[in-house]
Coordinates of C-alpha atoms and ligand atoms in Angstrom, one line a residue:
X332 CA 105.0 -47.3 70.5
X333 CA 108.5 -47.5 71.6
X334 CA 108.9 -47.6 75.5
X335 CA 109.1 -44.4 77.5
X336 CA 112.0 -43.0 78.4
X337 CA 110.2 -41.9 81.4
X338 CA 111.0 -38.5 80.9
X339 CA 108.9 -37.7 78.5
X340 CA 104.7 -36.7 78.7
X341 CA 103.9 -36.5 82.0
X342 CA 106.9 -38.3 83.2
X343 CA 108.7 -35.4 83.1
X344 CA 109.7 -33.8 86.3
X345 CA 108.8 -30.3 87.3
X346 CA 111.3 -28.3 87.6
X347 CA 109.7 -25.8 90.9
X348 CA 108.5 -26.1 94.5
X349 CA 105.2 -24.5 94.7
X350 CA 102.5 -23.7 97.1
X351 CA 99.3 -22.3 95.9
X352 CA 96.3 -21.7 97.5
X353 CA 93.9 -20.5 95.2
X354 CA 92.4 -23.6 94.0
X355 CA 89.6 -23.7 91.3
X356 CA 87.2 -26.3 92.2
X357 CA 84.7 -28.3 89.9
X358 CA 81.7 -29.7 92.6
X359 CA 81.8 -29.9 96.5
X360 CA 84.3 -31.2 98.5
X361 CA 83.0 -33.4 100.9
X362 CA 82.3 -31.2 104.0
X363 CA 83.6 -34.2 106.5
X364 CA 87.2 -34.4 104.9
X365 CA 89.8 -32.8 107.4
X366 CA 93.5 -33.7 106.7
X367 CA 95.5 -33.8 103.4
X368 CA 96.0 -36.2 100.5
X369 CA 99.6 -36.9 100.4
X370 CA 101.4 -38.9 97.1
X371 CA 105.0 -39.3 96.1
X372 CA 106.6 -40.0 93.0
X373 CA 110.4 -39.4 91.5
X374 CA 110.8 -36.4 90.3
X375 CA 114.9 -36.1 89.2
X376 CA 117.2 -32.8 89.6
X377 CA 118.9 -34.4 87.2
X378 CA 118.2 -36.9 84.6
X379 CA 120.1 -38.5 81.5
X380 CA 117.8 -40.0 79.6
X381 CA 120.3 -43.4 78.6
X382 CA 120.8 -44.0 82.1
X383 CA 117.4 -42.7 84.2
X384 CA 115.1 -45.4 85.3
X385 CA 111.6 -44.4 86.5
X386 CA 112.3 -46.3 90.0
X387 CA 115.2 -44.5 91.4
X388 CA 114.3 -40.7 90.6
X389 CA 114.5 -38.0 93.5
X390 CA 111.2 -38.1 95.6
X391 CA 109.0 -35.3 95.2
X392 CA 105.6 -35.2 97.4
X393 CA 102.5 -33.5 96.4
X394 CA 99.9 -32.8 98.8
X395 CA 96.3 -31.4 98.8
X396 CA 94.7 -30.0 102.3
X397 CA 90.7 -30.2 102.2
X398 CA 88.7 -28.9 105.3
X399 CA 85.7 -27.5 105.7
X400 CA 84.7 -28.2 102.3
X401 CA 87.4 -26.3 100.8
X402 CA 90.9 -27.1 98.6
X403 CA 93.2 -24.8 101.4
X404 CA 96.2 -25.6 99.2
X405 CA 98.4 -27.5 97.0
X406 CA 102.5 -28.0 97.6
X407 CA 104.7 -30.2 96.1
X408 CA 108.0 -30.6 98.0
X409 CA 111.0 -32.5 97.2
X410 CA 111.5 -35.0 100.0
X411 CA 115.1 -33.8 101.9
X412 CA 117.5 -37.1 100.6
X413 CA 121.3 -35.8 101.3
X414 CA 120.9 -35.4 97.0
X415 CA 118.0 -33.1 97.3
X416 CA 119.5 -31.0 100.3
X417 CA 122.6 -30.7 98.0
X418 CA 120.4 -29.3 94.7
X419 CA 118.9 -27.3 97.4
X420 CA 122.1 -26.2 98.8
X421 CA 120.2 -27.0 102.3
X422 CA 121.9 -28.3 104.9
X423 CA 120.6 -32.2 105.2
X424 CA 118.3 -33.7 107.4
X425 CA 119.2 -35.6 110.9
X426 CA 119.5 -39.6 109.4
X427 CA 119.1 -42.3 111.5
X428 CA 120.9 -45.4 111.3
X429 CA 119.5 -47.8 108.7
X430 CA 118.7 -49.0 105.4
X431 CA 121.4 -49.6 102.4
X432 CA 121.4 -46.4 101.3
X433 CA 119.3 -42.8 101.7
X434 CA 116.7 -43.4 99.8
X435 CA 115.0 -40.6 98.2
X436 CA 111.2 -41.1 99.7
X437 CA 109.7 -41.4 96.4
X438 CA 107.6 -44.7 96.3
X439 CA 105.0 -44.3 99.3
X440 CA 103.8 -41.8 101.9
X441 CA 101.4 -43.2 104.9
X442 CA 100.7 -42.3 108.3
X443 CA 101.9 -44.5 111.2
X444 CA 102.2 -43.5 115.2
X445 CA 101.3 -39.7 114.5
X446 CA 104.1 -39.0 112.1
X447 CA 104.3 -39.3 108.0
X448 CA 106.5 -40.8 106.6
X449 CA 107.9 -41.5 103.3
X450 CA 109.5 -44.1 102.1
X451 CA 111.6 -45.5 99.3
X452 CA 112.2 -49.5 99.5
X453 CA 115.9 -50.3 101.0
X454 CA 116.1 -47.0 103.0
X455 CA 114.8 -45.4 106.0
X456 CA 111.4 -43.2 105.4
X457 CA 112.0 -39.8 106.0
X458 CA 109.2 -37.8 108.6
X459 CA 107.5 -35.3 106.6
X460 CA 105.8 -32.0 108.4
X461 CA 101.5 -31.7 107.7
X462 CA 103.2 -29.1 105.3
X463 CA 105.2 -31.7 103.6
X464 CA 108.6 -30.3 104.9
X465 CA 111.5 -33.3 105.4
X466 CA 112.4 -33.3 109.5
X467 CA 114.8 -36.6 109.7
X468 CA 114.7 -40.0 108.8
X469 CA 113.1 -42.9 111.4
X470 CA 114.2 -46.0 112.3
X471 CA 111.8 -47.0 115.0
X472 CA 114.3 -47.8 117.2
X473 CA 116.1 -49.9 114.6
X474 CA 118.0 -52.2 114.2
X475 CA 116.9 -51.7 110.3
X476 CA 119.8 -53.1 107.8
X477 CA 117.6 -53.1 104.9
X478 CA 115.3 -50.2 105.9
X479 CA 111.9 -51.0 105.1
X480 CA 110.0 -51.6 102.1
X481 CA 106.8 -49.0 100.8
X482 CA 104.4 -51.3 101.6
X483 CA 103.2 -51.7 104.7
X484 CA 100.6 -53.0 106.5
X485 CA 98.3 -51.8 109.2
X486 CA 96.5 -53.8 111.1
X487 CA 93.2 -52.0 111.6
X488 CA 92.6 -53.7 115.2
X489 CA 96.0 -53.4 116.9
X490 CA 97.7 -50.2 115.1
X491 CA 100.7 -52.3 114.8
X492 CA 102.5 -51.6 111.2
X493 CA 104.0 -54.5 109.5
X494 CA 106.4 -54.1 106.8
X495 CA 109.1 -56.1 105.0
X496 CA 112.9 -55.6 104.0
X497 CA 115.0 -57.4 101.5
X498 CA 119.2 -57.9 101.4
X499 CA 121.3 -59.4 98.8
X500 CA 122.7 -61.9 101.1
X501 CA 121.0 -63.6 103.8
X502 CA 118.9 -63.3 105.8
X503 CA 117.6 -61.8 102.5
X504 CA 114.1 -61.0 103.7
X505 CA 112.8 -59.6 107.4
X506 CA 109.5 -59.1 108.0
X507 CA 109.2 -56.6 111.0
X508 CA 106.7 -55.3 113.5
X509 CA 106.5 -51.8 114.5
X510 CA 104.4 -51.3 117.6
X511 CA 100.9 -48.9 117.7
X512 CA 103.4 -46.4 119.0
X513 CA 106.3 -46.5 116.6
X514 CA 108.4 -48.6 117.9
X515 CA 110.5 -51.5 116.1
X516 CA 108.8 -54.5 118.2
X517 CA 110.3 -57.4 116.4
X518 CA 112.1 -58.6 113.3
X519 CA 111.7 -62.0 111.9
X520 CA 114.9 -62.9 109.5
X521 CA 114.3 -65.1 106.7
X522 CA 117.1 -66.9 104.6
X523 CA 116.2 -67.4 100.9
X524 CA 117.8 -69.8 98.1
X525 CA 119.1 -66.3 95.6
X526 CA 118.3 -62.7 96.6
X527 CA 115.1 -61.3 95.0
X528 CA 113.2 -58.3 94.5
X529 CA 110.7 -57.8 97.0
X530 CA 107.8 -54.7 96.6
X531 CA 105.2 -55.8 98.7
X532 CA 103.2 -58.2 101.5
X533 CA 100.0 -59.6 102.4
X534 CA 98.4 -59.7 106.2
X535 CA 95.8 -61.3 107.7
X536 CA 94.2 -61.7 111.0
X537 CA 96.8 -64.8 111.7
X538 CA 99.2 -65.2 108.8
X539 CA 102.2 -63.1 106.7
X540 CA 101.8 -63.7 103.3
X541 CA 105.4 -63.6 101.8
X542 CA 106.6 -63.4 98.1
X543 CA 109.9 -65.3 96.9
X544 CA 109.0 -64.3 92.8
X545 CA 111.9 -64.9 90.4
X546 CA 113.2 -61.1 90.1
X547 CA 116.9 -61.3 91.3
X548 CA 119.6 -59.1 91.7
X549 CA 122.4 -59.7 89.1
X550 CA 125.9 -58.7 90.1
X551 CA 127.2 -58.2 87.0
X552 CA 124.8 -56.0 86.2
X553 CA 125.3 -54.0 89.5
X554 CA 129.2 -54.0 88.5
X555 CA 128.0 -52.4 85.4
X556 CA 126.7 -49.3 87.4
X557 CA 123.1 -50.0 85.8
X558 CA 120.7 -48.4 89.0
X559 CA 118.6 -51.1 89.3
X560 CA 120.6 -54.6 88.8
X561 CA 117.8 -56.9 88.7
X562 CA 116.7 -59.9 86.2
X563 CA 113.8 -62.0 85.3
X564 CA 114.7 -65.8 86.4
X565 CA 112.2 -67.7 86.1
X566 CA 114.5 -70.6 86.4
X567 CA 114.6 -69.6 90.1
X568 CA 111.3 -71.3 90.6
X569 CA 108.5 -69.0 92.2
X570 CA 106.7 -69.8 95.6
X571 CA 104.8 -68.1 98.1
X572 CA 104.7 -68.3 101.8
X573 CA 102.6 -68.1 105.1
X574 CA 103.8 -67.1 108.1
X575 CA 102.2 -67.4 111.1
X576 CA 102.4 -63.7 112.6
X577 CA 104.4 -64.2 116.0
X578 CA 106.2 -67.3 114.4
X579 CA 109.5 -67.6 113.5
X580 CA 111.7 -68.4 110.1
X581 CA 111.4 -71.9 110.6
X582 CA 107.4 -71.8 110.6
X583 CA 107.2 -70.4 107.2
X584 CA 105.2 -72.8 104.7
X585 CA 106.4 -72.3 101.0
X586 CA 104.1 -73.2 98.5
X587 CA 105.3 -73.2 94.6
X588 CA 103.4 -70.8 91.9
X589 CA 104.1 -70.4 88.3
X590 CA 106.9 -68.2 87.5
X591 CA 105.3 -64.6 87.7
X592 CA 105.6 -61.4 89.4
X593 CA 104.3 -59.0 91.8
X594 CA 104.4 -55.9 92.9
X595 CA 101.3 -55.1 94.9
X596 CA 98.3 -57.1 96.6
X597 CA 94.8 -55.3 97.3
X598 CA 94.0 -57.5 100.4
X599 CA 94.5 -61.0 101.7
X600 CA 92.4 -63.0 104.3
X601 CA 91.7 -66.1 106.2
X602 CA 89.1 -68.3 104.8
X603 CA 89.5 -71.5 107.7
X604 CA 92.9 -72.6 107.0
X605 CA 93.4 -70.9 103.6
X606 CA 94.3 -67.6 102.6
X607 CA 92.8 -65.8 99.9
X608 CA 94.9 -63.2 98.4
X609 CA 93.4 -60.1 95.6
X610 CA 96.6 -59.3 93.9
X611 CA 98.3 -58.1 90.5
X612 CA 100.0 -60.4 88.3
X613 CA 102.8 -59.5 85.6
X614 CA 103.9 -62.5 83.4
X615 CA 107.4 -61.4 84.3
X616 CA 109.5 -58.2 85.3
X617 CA 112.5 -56.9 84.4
X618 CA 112.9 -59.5 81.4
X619 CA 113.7 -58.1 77.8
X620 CA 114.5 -55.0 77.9
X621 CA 114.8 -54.7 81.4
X622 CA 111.2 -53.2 81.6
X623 CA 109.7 -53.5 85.4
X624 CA 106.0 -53.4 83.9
X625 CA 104.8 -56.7 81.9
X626 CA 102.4 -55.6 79.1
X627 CA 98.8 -56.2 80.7
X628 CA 98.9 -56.8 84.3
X629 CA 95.9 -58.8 85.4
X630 CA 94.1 -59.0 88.6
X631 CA 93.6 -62.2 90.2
X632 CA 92.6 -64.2 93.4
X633 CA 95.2 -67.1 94.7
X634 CA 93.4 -68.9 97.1
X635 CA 96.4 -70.2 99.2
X636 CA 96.0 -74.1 100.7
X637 CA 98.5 -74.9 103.4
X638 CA 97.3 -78.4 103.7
X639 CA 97.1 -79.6 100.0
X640 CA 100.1 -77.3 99.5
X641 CA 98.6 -75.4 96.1
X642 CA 97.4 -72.1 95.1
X643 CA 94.5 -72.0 93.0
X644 CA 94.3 -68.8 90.7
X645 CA 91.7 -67.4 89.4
X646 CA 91.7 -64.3 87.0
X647 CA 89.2 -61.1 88.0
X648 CA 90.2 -59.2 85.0
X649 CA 92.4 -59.5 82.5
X650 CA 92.5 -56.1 80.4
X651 CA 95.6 -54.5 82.0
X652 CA 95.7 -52.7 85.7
X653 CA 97.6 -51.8 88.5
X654 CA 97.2 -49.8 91.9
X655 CA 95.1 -52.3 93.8
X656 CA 93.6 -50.2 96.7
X657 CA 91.0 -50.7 99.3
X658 CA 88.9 -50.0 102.0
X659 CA 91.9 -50.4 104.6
X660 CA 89.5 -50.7 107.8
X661 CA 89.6 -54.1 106.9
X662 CA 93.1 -54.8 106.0
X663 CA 93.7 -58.8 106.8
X664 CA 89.8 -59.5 107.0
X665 CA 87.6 -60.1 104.2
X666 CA 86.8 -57.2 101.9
X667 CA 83.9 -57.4 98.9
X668 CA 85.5 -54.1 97.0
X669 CA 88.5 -52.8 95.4
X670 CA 89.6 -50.8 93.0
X671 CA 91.9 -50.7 90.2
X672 CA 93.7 -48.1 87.3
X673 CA 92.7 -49.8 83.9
X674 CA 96.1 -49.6 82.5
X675 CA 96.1 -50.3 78.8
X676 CA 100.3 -49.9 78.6
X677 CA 103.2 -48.0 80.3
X678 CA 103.4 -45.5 78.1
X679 CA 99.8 -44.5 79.1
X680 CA 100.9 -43.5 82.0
X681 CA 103.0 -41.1 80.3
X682 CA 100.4 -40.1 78.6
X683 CA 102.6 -40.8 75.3
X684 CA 100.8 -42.7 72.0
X685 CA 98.0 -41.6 69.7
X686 CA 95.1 -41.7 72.4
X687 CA 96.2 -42.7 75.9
X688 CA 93.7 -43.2 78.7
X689 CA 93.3 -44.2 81.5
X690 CA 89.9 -46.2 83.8
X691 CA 89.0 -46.3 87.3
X692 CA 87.5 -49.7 88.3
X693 CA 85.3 -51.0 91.2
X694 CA 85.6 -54.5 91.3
X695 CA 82.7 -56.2 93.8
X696 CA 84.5 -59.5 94.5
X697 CA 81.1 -61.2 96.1
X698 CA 79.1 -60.4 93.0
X699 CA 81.7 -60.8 90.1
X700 CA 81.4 -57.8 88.6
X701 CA 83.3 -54.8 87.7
X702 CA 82.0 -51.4 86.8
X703 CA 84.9 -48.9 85.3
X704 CA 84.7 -45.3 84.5
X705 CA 87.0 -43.6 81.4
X706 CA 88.6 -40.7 82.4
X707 CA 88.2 -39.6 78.9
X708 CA 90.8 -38.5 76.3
X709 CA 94.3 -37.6 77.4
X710 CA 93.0 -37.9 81.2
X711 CA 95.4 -40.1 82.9
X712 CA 94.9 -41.6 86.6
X713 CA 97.3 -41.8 89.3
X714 CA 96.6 -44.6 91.8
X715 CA 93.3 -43.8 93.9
X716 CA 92.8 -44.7 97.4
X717 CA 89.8 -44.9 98.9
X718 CA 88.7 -42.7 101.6
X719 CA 85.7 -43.8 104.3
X720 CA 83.4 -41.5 104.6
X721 CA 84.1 -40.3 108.7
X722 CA 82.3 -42.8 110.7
X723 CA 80.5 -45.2 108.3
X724 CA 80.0 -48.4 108.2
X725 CA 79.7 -49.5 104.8
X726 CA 82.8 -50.9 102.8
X727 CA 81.9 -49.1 100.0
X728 CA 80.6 -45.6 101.9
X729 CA 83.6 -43.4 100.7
X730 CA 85.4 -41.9 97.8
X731 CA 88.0 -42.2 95.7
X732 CA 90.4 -39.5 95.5
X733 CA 93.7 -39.1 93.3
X734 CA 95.6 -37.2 90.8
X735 CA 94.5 -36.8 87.1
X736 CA 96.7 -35.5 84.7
X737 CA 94.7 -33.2 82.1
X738 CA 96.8 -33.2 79.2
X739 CA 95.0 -30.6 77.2
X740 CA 95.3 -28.7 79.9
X741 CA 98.8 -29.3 81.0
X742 CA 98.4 -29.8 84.3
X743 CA 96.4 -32.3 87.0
X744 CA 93.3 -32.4 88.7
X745 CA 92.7 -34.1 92.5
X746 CA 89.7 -36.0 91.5
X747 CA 87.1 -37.2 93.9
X748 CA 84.7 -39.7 92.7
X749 CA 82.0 -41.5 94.8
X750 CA 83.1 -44.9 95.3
X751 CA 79.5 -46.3 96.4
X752 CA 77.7 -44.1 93.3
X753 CA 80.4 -45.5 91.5
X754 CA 82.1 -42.7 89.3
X755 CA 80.2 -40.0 90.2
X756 CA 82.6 -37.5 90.3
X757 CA 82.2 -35.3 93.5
X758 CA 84.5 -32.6 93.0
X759 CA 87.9 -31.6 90.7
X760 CA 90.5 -29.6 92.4
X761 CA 92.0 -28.0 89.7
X762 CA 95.8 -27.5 90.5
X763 CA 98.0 -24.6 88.3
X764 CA 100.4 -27.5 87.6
X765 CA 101.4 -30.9 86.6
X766 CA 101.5 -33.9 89.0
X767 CA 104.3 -36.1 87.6
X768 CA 103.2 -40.1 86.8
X769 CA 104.4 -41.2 90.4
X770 CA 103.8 -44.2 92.9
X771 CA 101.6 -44.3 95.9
X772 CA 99.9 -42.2 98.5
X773 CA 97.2 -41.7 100.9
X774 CA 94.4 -39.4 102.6
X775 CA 96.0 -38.8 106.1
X776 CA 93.3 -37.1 108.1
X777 CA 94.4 -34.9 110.9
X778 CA 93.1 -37.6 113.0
X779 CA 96.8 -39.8 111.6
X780 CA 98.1 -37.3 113.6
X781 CA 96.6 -36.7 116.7
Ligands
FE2_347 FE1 104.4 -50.1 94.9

């Protein structure tokens, strides 16, 4: 198939706010969940198909509140950008200063320091409400040039969130520390050879895993107006490196990799003086075409040796994914699980071709083995993130909870699955609406917020 336009299928946006609250449920929502699954995803006001990319569309936000056992509601709420307020004909949100641009919140929504925030990469996240209304954007004090990227990390034993930013001059990558209570606590600026693309991170106990992947940004393309101006170089050369958390620029380690790229880890941690990194490979992105996705993404593990200065990778599997996720209590320590959206091609997503579908997959990293469930005909996944189950100790003692799009049905479910019975599906929240393909999310229990 040709590729997606990405506004076609369930690319599409949606074209209403909504909030309903007579949810049809399939099963039992877990009795213990109190708080609301939160995910963002672009979702334009106004799209030409020649011009749109998938990346850059408005941020919508659609949430799902579970307590008590019960599906309380479903909004979706277009994240307050100055564009948005101006559709809206709202008056715009207090901004902060920060970040090249607005952003439109549309890559990643997370908890940090009692607030939510949602964040597009380059810009400032904007602090959403429980009920998913904008307040203002944040800049933890600042100074933020680049604003942050979606991806942070939190460190499960100090609450500090650590995040990354990226320029197109240098320093053009920062690596920054925001304090358990929301405060910018310091910046590390890190001069590169050419400006590249930068999505995401690794963290463990001691080290910064850092990406310098041959994705740059092309100024003649930029001149052109084209939205997002980058270009696979793999001439560039391709190297990853360690940074020893409280060290500076100079400490950083560089180690060379083959030309690839990435866009999102599931976990890294120390092994003695190594560090092992779980992450998603594309062969390249934004090559031919311009297309951000290679064909079959594949997961592997890059064990990372300072002192022989070489990454050995090995591949987990091979048959097409993305969305690593985990059990985040153990961000930066060793984890056995993680999970995965078998992703046979882009288009997929879209739910566009002759029988698109979509997997979930548990992969148990100890005992080499992976166990996937098909969502069936025209069922198409969203990213899942795993949810402990309140208190437990097991890695695996949880669920899995995310959107489905139904396409015979025209609209999306919030599925919950049991992540230790793996795929047994615990209970389908049947929403009166489509959830457009979108990025990332998370549960954010009322505890976040405390
Ligand atoms: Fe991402």
């Amino acid at each position: 198939m040709t590729a997606p336009t990405y506004l076609d299928g369930n690319f599409a946006p949606v074209a209403t706010e909504l909030t309903a609250t007579d949810l049809e449920v399939t099963g039992a929502v877990p009795p213990g969940l109190a708080g609301r699954y939160i995910r963002t995803g672009p979702n334009p006001f106004a799209a030409q198909a020649d011009t749109y990319h998938w990346f850059v569309g408005d941020g919508m936000v659609h949430g799902v509140d579970l307590h008590g056992g019960q599906a309380r509601w479903y909004r979706n709420r277009w994240v307050r950008s100055p564009e948005a307020s101006a559709h809206l004909e709202e008056s715009p949100v207090p901004h902060e200063d920060g970040g090249w641009y607005p952003g439109s919140g549309n890559t990643n929504v997370f908890a940090h320091a009692g607030r939510i925030l949602a964040v597009t990469e380059g810009s400032l996240p904007y602090e959403l409400t429980g009920d998913l209304d904008t307040v203002a954007t944040r800049n933890f004090g600042g100074p933020l040039p680049g604003g942050i990227n979606a991806h942070p990390k939190f460190d499960p034993n100090t609450g500090e969130m650590h995040v990354m930013s990226y320029g197109f001059d240098n320093p053009a990558m920062r690596y920054h520390v925001i304090d358990p209570s929301g405060d910018l606590a310091s910046t590390v600026d890190i001069d590169l050879p050419a400006p590249v693309m930068l999505h995401d991170m690794g963290l463990t106990a001691t080290r910064v895993v850092l990406f310098d992947l041959p994705v740059l940004f092309d100024l003649e393309l930029a001149l052109q107006g084209v939205s997002l101006p980058f270009r696979w170089r793999p001439d560039n050369g391709a190297r990853v490196g360690l940074l020893p958390r409280g060290g500076t620029a100079s400490d950083v380690l560089w180690i060379d990799v083959e030309p690839c790229f990435v866009y999102h880890p599931l976990n890294a941690f120390d092994a003695g003086d190594r560090v092992i990194i779980d992450l998603v490979v594309h062969d390249h992105a934004f090559a031919e075409g311009r297309e951000p996705l290679s064909e079959r993404p594949r997961l592997e593990r890059w064990t990372i040796d300072p002192k022989a200065r070489k990454v050995l990778t090995e591949t987990i599997d091979d048959r097409g994914t993305e969305f690593p996720r985990g059990d985040e209590r153990l961000t930066g320590r060793r984890h056995r699980y993680g999970y995965t959206i078998g992703l046979p091609s882009v288009g997929a997503l879209g739910a566009l071709g002759d029988d698109p579908r979509t997997a979930v997959r548990k992969h148990d990293l100890v005992g080499g083995t992976t166990v996937e469930v098909d969502l069936g005909p025209g069922r198409i996944a969203s990213e899942m993130v795993f949810v402990p189950d309140d208190g437990s100790a097991g890695e695996d003692d949880g669920w899995l909870m995310g959107y489905v799009y139904d396409a015979a049905r025209g609209a999306s479910d919030l599925v919950i699955i049991d992540a230790h019975d793996f795929g047994r599906p615990v209970a389908t929240v049947h929403l009166p609406v489509r959830v457009p393909q979108g990025f990332h999310g998370n549960w954010i229990p009322d505890s976040a917020l405390a």
